[in-house]
């Protein structure tokens, strides 16, 4: 839901790595946010910087599609 998307976005801004990962996934699917792979890479990078392994993997996978 849009509410869940907003909650994840807020939690990401507060430093929750899993929430950042969730927001990144939302940016790749066009379900809650307008699809934006560059924004997805930004939040995956943020979550990866917080040592969330799946975010680092998602970044690497998406990077190959974008660049």
PDB file of C-alpha atoms in Angstrom:
ATOM      1  CA  UNK A   1       0.000   0.000   0.000  1.00  0.00           C
ATOM      2  CA  UNK A   2       1.004   3.610  -0.380  1.00  0.00           C
ATOM      3  CA  UNK A   3       1.005   3.939   3.407  1.00  0.00           C
ATOM      4  CA  UNK A   4       3.516   1.115   3.715  1.00  0.00           C
ATOM      5  CA  UNK A   5       5.639   2.714   1.018  1.00  0.00           C
ATOM      6  CA  UNK A   6       5.650   6.008   2.928  1.00  0.00           C
ATOM      7  CA  UNK A   7       6.471   4.262   6.212  1.00  0.00           C
ATOM      8  CA  UNK A   8       9.397   2.455   4.590  1.00  0.00           C
ATOM      9  CA  UNK A   9      10.598   5.701   3.028  1.00  0.00           C
ATOM     10  CA  UNK A  10      10.459   7.440   6.411  1.00  0.00           C
ATOM     11  CA  UNK A  11      12.230   4.556   8.157  1.00  0.00           C
ATOM     12  CA  UNK A  12      14.906   4.551   5.455  1.00  0.00           C
ATOM     13  CA  UNK A  13      15.497   8.253   6.044  1.00  0.00           C
ATOM     14  CA  UNK A  14      15.923   7.451   9.739  1.00  0.00           C
ATOM     15  CA  UNK A  15      18.612   4.876   8.947  1.00  0.00           C
ATOM     16  CA  UNK A  16      16.736   1.562   8.742  1.00  0.00           C
ATOM     17  CA  UNK A  17      18.639  -0.532   6.192  1.00  0.00           C
ATOM     18  CA  UNK A  18      15.836  -3.042   5.560  1.00  0.00           C
ATOM     19  CA  UNK A  19      13.395  -0.193   4.922  1.00  0.00           C
ATOM     20  CA  UNK A  20      15.835   1.317   2.398  1.00  0.00           C
ATOM     21  CA  UNK A  21      16.038  -2.043   0.661  1.00  0.00           C
ATOM     22  CA  UNK A  22      12.232  -2.224   0.548  1.00  0.00           C
ATOM     23  CA  UNK A  23      12.036   1.277  -0.941  1.00  0.00           C
ATOM     24  CA  UNK A  24      14.610   0.282  -3.565  1.00  0.00           C
ATOM     25  CA  UNK A  25      12.515  -2.721  -4.547  1.00  0.00           C
ATOM     26  CA  UNK A  26       9.450  -0.475  -4.795  1.00  0.00           C
ATOM     27  CA  UNK A  27      11.334   1.840  -7.164  1.00  0.00           C
ATOM     28  CA  UNK A  28      12.135  -1.084  -9.454  1.00  0.00           C
ATOM     29  CA  UNK A  29       8.564  -2.375  -9.726  1.00  0.00           C
ATOM     30  CA  UNK A  30       6.452   0.741 -10.414  1.00  0.00           C
ATOM     31  CA  UNK A  31       3.875  -0.434  -7.828  1.00  0.00           C
ATOM     32  CA  UNK A  32       4.003   2.371  -5.255  1.00  0.00           C
ATOM     33  CA  UNK A  33       6.500   4.845  -6.675  1.00  0.00           C
ATOM     34  CA  UNK A  34       7.057   5.777 -10.307  1.00  0.00           C
ATOM     35  CA  UNK A  35       9.646   3.308 -11.592  1.00  0.00           C
ATOM     36  CA  UNK A  36      13.071   4.904 -11.190  1.00  0.00           C
ATOM     37  CA  UNK A  37      16.121   2.661 -11.346  1.00  0.00           C
ATOM     38  CA  UNK A  38      18.471   5.526 -10.468  1.00  0.00           C
ATOM     39  CA  UNK A  39      16.543   6.202  -7.232  1.00  0.00           C
ATOM     40  CA  UNK A  40      16.546   2.463  -6.559  1.00  0.00           C
ATOM     41  CA  UNK A  41      20.334   2.383  -6.914  1.00  0.00           C
ATOM     42  CA  UNK A  42      20.618   5.312  -4.484  1.00  0.00           C
ATOM     43  CA  UNK A  43      18.620   3.598  -1.741  1.00  0.00           C
ATOM     44  CA  UNK A  44      20.264   0.222  -2.372  1.00  0.00           C
ATOM     45  CA  UNK A  45      23.637   1.992  -1.972  1.00  0.00           C
ATOM     46  CA  UNK A  46      22.454   3.530   1.293  1.00  0.00           C
ATOM     47  CA  UNK A  47      21.269   0.154   2.629  1.00  0.00           C
ATOM     48  CA  UNK A  48      24.429  -1.565   1.404  1.00  0.00           C
ATOM     49  CA  UNK A  49      26.432   1.042   3.315  1.00  0.00           C
ATOM     50  CA  UNK A  50      24.569  -0.146   6.415  1.00  0.00           C
ATOM     51  CA  UNK A  51      25.861  -3.663   5.703  1.00  0.00           C
ATOM     52  CA  UNK A  52      22.615  -5.148   4.399  1.00  0.00           C
ATOM     53  CA  UNK A  53      23.890  -7.924   2.122  1.00  0.00           C
ATOM     54  CA  UNK A  54      20.755  -8.261  -0.023  1.00  0.00           C
ATOM     55  CA  UNK A  55      20.875  -4.536  -0.768  1.00  0.00           C
ATOM     56  CA  UNK A  56      24.449  -4.855  -2.017  1.00  0.00           C
ATOM     57  CA  UNK A  57      23.397  -7.768  -4.235  1.00  0.00           C
ATOM     58  CA  UNK A  58      20.366  -5.859  -5.509  1.00  0.00           C
ATOM     59  CA  UNK A  59      22.622  -2.897  -6.307  1.00  0.00           C
ATOM     60  CA  UNK A  60      25.038  -5.092  -8.261  1.00  0.00           C
ATOM     61  CA  UNK A  61      22.198  -6.753 -10.200  1.00  0.00           C
ATOM     62  CA  UNK A  62      20.470  -3.485 -11.048  1.00  0.00           C
ATOM     63  CA  UNK A  63      23.686  -1.642 -11.887  1.00  0.00           C
ATOM     64  CA  UNK A  64      24.247  -3.999 -14.798  1.00  0.00           C
ATOM     65  CA  UNK A  65      20.840  -3.072 -16.228  1.00  0.00           C
ATOM     66  CA  UNK A  66      21.231   0.684 -15.778  1.00  0.00           C
ATOM     67  CA  UNK A  67      24.843   1.367 -16.766  1.00  0.00           C
TER      68      UNK A  67
END
